[in-house]
XYZ file of C-alpha atoms in Angstrom:
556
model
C 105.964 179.008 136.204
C 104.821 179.953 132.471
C 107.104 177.500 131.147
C 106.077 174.374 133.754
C 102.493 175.328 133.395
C 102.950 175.243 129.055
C 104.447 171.753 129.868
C 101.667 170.519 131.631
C 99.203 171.737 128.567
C 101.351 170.141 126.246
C 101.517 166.660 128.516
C 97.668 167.353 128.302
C 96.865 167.708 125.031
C 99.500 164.743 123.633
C 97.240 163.142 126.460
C 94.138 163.406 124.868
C 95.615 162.857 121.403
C 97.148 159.153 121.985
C 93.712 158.475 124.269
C 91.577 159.515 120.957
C 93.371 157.742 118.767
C 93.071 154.696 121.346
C 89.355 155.293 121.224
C 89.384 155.160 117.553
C 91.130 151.437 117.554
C 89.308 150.465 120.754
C 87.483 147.781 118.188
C 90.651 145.875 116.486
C 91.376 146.951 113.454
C 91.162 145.142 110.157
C 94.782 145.105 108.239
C 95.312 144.687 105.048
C 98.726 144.605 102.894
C 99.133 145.784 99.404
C 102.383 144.040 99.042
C 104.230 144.717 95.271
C 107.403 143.769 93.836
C 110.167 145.590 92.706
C 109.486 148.663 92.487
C 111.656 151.689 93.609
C 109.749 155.149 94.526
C 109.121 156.144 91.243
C 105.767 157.176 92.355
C 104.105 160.459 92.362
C 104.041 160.644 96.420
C 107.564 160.316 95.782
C 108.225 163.484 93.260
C 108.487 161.208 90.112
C 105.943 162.519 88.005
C 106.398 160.311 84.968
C 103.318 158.934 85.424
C 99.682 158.780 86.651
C 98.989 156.851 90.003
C 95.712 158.519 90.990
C 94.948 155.738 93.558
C 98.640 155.610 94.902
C 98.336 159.033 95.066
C 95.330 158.586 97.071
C 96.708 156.231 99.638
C 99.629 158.690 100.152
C 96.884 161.402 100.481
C 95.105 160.144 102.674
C 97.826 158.214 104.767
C 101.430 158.597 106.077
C 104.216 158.634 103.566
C 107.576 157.382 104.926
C 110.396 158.382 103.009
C 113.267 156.476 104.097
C 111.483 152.939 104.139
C 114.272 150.311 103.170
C 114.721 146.616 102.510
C 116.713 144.204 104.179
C 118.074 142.646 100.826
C 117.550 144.008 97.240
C 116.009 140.570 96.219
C 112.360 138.569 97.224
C 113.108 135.849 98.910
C 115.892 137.317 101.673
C 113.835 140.471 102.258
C 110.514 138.493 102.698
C 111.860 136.064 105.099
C 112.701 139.149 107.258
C 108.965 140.515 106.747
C 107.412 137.259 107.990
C 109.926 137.263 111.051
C 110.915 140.463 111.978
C 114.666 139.207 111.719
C 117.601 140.127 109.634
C 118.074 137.507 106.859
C 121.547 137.343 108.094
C 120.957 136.563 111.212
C 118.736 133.591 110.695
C 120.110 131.397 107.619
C 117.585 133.205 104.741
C 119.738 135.221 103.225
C 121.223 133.316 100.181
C 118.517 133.675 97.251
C 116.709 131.181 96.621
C 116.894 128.047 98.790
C 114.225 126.143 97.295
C 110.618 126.504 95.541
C 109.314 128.645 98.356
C 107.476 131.096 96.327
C 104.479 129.551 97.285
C 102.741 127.583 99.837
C 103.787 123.549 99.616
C 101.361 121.363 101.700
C 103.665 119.491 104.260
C 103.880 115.803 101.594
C 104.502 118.034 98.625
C 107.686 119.475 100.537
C 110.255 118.155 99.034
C 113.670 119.072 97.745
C 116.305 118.267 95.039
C 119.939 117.557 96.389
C 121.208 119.053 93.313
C 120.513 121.991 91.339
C 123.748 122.866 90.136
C 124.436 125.800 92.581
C 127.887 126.174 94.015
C 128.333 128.158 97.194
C 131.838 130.951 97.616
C 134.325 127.434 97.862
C 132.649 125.575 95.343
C 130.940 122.966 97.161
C 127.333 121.920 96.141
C 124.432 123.555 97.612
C 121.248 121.476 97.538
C 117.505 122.688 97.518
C 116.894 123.364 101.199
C 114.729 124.959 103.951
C 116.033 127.754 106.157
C 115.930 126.735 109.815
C 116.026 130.186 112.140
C 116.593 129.568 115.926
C 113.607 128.013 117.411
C 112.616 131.310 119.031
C 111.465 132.494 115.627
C 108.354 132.279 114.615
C 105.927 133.993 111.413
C 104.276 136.871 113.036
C 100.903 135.761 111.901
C 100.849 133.243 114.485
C 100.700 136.547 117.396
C 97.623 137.613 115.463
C 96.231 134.251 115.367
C 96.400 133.160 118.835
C 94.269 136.742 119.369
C 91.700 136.602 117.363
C 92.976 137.704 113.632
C 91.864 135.991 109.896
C 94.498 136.190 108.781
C 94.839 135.192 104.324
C 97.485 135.260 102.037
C 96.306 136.097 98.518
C 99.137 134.093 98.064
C 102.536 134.319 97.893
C 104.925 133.183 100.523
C 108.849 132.732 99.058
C 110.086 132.982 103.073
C 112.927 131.030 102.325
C 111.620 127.929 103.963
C 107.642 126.578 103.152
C 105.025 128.537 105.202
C 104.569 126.870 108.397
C 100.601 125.737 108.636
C 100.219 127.895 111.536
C 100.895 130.591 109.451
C 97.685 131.469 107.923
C 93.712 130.503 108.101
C 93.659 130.274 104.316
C 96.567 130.821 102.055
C 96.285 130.368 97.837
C 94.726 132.669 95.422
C 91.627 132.252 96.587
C 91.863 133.052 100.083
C 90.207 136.302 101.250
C 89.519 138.243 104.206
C 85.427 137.974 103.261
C 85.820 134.538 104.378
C 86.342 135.675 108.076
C 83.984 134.530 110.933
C 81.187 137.145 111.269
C 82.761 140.359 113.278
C 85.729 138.793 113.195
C 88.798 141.069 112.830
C 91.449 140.598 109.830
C 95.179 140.756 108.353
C 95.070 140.344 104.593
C 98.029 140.535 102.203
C 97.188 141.053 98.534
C 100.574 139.980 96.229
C 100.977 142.144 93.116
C 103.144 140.485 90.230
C 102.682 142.715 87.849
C 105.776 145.213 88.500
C 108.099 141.929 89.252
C 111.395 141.737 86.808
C 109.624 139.014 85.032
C 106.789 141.314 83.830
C 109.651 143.487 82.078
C 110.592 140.903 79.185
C 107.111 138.880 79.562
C 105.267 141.715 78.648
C 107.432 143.882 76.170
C 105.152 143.614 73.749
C 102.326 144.966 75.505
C 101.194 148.483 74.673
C 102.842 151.599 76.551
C 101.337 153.351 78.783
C 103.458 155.919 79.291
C 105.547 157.947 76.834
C 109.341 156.743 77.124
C 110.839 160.181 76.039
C 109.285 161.828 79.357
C 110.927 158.983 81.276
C 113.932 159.991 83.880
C 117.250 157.620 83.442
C 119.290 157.193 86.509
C 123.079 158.192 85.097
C 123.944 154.566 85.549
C 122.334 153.738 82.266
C 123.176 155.134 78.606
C 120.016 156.900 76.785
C 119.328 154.474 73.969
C 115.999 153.358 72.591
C 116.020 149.643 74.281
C 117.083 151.095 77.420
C 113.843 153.758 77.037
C 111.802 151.012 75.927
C 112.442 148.942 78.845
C 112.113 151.668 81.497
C 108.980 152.744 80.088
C 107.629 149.282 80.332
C 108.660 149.842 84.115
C 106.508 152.619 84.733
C 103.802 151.020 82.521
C 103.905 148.188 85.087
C 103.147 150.737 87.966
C 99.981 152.155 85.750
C 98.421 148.809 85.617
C 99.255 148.239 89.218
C 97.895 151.730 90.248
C 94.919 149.704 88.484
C 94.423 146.871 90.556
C 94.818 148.650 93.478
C 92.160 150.862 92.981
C 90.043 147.865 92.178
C 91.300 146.602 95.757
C 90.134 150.054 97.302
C 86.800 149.877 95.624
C 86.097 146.152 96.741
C 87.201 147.578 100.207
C 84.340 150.491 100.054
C 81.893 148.420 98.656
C 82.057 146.271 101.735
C 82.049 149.105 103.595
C 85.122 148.622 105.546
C 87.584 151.147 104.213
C 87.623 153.398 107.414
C 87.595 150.122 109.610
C 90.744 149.143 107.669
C 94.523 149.997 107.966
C 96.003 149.891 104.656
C 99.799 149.606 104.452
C 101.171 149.721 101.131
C 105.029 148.539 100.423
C 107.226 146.819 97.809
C 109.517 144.056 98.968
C 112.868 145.715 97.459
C 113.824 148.615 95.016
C 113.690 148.672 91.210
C 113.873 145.772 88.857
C 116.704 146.556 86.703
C 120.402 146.059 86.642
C 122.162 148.149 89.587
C 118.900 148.059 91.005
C 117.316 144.644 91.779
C 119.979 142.490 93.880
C 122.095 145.647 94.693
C 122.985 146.348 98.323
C 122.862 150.306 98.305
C 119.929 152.682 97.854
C 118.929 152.008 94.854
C 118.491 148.200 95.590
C 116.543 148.950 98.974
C 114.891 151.644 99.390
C 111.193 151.150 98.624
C 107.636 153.253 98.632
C 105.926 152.867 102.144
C 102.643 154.364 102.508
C 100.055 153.484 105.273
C 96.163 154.787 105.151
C 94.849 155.142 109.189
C 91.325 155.650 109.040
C 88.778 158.612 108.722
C 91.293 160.295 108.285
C 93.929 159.684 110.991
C 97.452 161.648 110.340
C 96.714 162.091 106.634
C 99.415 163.659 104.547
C 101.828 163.240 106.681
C 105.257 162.449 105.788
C 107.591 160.416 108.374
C 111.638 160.915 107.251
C 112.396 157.940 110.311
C 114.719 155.559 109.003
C 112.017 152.042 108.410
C 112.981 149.015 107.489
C 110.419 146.579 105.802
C 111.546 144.192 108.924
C 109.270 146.399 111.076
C 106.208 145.993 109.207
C 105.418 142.590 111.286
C 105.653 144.809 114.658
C 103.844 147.152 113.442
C 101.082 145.364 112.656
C 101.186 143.516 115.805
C 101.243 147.064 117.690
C 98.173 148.192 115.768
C 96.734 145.037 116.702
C 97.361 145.701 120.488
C 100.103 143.286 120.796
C 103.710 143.760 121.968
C 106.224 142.512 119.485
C 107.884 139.963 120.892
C 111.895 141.038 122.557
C 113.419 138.673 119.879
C 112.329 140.944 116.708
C 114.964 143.102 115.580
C 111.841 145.035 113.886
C 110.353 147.779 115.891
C 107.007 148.970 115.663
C 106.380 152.233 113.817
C 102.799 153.137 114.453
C 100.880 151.553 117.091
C 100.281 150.954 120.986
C 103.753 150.043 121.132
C 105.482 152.011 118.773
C 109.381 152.505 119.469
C 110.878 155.282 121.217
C 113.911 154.301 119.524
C 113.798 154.510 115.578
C 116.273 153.048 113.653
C 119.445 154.809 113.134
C 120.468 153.447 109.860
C 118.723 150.802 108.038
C 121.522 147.618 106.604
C 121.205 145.439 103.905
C 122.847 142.418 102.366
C 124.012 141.130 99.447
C 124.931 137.051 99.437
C 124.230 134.403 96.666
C 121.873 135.136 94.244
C 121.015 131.797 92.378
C 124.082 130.707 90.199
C 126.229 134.028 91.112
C 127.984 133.826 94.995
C 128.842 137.133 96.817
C 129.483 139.442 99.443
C 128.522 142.428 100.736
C 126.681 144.600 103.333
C 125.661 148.064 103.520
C 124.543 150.762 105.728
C 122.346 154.079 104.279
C 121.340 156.393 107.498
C 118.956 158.545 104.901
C 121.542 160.535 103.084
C 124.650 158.434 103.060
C 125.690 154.943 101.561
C 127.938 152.786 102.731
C 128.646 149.630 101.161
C 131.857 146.798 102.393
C 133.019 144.344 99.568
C 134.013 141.313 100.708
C 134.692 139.872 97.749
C 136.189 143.280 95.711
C 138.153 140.678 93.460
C 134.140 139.881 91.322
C 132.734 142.489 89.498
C 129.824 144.639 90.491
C 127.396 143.572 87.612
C 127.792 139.739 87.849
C 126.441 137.207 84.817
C 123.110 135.982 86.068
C 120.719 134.124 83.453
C 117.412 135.231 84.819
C 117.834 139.118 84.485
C 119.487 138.496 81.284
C 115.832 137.784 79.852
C 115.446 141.733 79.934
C 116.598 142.836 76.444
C 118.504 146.195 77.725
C 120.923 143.945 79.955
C 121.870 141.658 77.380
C 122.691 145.372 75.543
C 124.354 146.482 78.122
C 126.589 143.492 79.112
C 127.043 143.024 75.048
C 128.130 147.459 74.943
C 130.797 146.472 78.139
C 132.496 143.339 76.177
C 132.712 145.474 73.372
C 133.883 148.788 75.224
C 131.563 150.973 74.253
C 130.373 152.412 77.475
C 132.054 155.451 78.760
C 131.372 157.708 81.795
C 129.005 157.115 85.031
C 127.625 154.539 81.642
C 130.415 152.272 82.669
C 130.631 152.704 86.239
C 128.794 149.629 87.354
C 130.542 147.471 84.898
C 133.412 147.735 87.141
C 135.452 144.342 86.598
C 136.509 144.724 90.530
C 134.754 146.232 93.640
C 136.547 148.525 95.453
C 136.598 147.094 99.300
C 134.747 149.797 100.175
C 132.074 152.882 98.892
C 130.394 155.700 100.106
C 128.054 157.901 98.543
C 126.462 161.088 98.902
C 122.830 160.884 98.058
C 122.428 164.639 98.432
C 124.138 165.236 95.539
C 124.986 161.758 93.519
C 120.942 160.224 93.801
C 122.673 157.783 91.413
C 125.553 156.277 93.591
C 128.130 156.522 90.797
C 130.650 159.291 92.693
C 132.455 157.065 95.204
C 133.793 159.479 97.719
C 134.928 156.881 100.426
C 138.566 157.893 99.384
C 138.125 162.172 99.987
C 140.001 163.370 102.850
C 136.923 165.444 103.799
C 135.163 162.100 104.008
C 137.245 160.136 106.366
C 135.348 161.210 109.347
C 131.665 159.689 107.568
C 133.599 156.546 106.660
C 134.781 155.886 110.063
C 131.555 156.564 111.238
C 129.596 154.401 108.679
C 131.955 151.234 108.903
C 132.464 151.507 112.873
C 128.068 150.981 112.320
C 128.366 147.755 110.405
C 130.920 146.239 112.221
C 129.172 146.777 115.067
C 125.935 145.597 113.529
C 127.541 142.603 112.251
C 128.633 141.242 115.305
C 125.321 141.917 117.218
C 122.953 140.066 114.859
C 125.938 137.420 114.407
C 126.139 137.820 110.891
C 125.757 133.990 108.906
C 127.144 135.341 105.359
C 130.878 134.283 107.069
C 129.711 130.833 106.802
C 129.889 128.991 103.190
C 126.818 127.542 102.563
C 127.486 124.441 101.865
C 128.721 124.437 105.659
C 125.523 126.683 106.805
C 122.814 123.999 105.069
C 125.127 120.998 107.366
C 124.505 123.204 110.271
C 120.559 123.780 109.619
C 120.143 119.859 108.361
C 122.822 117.776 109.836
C 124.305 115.443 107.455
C 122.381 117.579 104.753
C 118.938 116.076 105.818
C 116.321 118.410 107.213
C 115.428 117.536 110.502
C 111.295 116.370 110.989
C 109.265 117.496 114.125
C 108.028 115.571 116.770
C 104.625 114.342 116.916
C 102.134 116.319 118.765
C 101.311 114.495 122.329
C 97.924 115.146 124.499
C 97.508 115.556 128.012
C 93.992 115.515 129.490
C 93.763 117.605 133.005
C 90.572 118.236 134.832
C 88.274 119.655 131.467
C 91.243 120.377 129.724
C 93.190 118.928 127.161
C 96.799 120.071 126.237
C 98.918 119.840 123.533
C 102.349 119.950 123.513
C 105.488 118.667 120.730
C 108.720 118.349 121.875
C 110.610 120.237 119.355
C 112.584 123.255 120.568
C 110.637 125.952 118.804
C 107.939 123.970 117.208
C 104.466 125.708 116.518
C 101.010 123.354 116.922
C 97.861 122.753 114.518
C 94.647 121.647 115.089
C 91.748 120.322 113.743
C 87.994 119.119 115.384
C 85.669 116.307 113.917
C 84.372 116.781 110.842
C 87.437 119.730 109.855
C 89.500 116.719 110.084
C 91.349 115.754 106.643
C 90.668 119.348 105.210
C 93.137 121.502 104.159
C 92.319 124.379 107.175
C 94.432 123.783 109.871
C 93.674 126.269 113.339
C 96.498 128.047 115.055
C 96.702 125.868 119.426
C 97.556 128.874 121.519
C 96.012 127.339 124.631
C 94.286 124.720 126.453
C 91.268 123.368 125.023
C 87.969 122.892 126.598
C 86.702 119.122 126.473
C 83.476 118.170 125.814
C 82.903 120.830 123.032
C 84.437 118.273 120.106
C 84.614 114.666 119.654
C 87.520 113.978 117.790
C 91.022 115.908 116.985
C 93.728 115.903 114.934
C 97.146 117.928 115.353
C 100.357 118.057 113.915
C 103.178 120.174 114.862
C 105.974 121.612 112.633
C 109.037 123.868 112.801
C 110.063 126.929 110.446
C 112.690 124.332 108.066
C 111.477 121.070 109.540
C 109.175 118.377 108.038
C 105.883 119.226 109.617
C 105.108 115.970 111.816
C 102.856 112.943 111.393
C 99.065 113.892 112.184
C 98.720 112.760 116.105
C 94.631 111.465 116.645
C 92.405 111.441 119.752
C 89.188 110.852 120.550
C 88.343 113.527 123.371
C 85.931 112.244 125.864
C 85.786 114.108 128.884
């Protein structure tokens, strides 16, 4: 009887909790992203102390730290395109980086595409600029928040792997900003910070240091020289002056007064941006900070150890927003009115073409153990690619390995060929340079771990079997990408419809004197005739032309 009656209580009081924390929300919350790039957890939150991040340090304070947050890819442009959709890259066509100059927003007539850039898929074959076409069940997420209610800006990046749809978002550029909301008017704003991106490594060497690189921690898969220092102190500088703008964000946020109407989450979009880092498929490619501020307060300092993938930060915004992710996703919401039961197991990642170098290979990480398949063991780990060669310690590095003068776990990713398969032991190697996939005391983990990705690979019907030469024919037939339908109209009773005939396709509108401007709003349902004059729609596709602007003047 004690023990039934203890149950009760504790049915009770988890009761109460989940109907508090209801009450808090009952108003929809405002979201906003602090989306960065490239950055690994070498935060405080973390247990890096190398350097300062007092308002990182707040947001982790304050909010929920996950620990085991990972990427779907350890590049941009695949692991964004499964942010936006809640999909594995792999599954939908994205993940070969990059497909064409998605990086930011295109207006439909400026989306064009080169049919050659000299890019050679795994047979050799020419693969042109393109747009990724996912099955037409897909959609952006923003378009859920949209159709109830959200602002939702994009402050402005996009590199999806195909151009943002125009359903996407109510403003998108560097201007756009949730102040320019309807009055009362609830909002999901993303916030892009460059200034940690690979890029910022060799653009800014010669800016001063903000950190002292003797006090810096090298992973063992880099010798300690002076240009290696140099460079990773330049990486943590980066995360000072982005520890920076976010507190300017935070400020802006108070000053409005809506920091404890506000969800924060705050994520990079793959790990670190240096070789064996940046484009790798294991843990030190993918797994990223994840922090997210509730307000006044809510479940502060708390740290979740639930495998997350970045995947499932589209359902979980959707959950916070009171809507249930659609079945599709393969995201599941974390937080939320419709947070899983069900967390993820392990968390996979890819590893395809990036830009002139074509590969193979796909990993599993369940929080303490990596497991990484080859499928192309015959190419070396660290591959020749121009754009990270811009970084002076990799043109060191690659220069030391042609010369032989790297020894020890030094060496180990200059491996000239992959062995088929690796597993590591993050408890003891945090570097991932102690394969142990061939230990007899290990066989029973291996099984285990490559049993998962076979298994994973043929229930998201992995694409990265497919050349891509042949995958771009089967997205644009005859290497031409497809166009959508023009919207039609349908007047019934005082209503007027809108519908496209393209499997999949998502519909834009805009009312008299809107007409010709760059806003387009989101059609989620019928509209009422007799409050507008005029309208314009056009309907588009995620990878299709967006269609010809359809015109009617609506008289009841």
């Amino acid at each position: 009887m004690k023990i039934k009656n203890a149950t009760l209580f504790l049915l009770l009081l988890l009761s109460c909790k989940n109907f508090l924390f209801a009450q808090a929300f009952a108003e929809r919350p405002n979201i906003l992203w602090i989306s960065v790039e490239d950055i690994s957890p070498l935060l405080g939150a973390y247990g890096d102390k190398s350097i300062q991040t007092p308002n990182i340090d707040r947001l982790a304070r304050e909010g929920i730290t996950y620990t085991n947050a990972f990427a779907t890819a350890g590049v941009c442009a695949p692991s964004r395109s499964s942010i936006i959709t809640g999909m594995y890259p792999v599954s939908i066509g994205t993940q070969n980086m990059r497909t064409g100059p998605h990086y930011a927003y295109r207006e439909p007539e400026a989306e064009t595409y080169k049919t050659y850039i000299s890019l050679k898929d795994i047979r050799g074959r020419n693969v042109p600029e393109y747009a990724a076409v996912p099955p037409p069940f897909v959609k952006v997420f923003t378009e859920y928040l949209r159709a109830a209610g959200y602002f939702t800006s994009n402050a402005a990046k996009t590199d999806y792997q195909f151009n943002s749809p125009i359903t996407a978002w109510d403003e998108i550029g560097k201007d756009a900003h949730y102040k320019n909301r309807s009055a009362g008017q609830p909002f999901f704003a993303v916030f892009n910070h460059e200034i940690t991106h690979e890029s910022r490594v060799f653009m800014k060497k010669a800016d001063p240091m903000l950190v002292d690189v003797n006090k810096v921690r090298i992973p063992a898969y880099f010798p300690d020289l002076p240009v290696v220092r140099q460079d990773l102190g330049r990486v943590y500088s980066n995360i000072v002056e982005l520890d920076q703008q976010i507190g300017k964000l935070l400020d802006e946020l108070s000053a409005a007064g809506l920091l404890e109407k506000t969800i924060i989450f705050f994520w990079s979009d793959h790990g670190g941006p240096l070789l064996r880092q940046k484009r790798a498929v294991g843990n030190s490619g993918l797994r990223v900070p994840l922090i997210v501020r509730l307000p006044n307060g809510a479940m502060a300092g708390t740290k979740v150890e639930n495998i997350v993938s970045l995947m499932d930060l589209g359902p979980s915004v959707l959950s916070l927003a009171g809507i249930e992710p659609p079945a599709h996703m393969h995201g599941k919401a974390f937080l939320g009115t419709f947070k899983t039961k069900t967390p993820h197991t392990f968390a996979f990642g890819a590893a395809d073409r990036f830009d002139e170098a074509a590969d193979m290979s796909r990993s599993v990480i369940d929080g303490r153990f990596v497991y990484i398949r080859n499928f192309r063991p015959e190419l070396p780990l660290i591959y020749r690619n121009a754009y990270r060669e811009q970084i002076d310690m990799t043109r060191t590095l690659i220069e030391m390995d042609q010369q032989g003068k790297l020894s020890g776990n030094a060496a180990y990713i200059f491996m000239k060929t992959k062995p088929e398969e690796e597993l590591y032991d993050l408890a003891s190697d945090p570097d991932e340079v102690h394969n142990i996939a061939h230990l007899p005391e290990q066989q029973a983990k291996l099984k285990e771990m490559r049993a998962a990705l076979g298994a994973w690979q043929l229930e998201i019907g992995d694409l990265g079997f497919i050349p891509e030469s042949d995958l771009v024919n089967m997205m644009w037939p005859g290497m031409v990408q497809p166009a959508t339908e023009q919207v039609t109209f349908k007047k019934e009773a005082n209503q007027l419809r809108l519908s496209c005939s393209t499997a999949g396709a998502s519909i834009a509108y805009q009312l008299d004197d809107e007409i010709g401007g760059s806003k387009w709003r989101y059609y989620h349902k019928p509209l009422a005739l007799g409050e507008f004059k005029k309208i314009a729609a056009r309907a588009v596709r995620i990878g299709y032309k967006t269609s010809a602007v359809s015109y009617l003047l609506a008289m009841k």
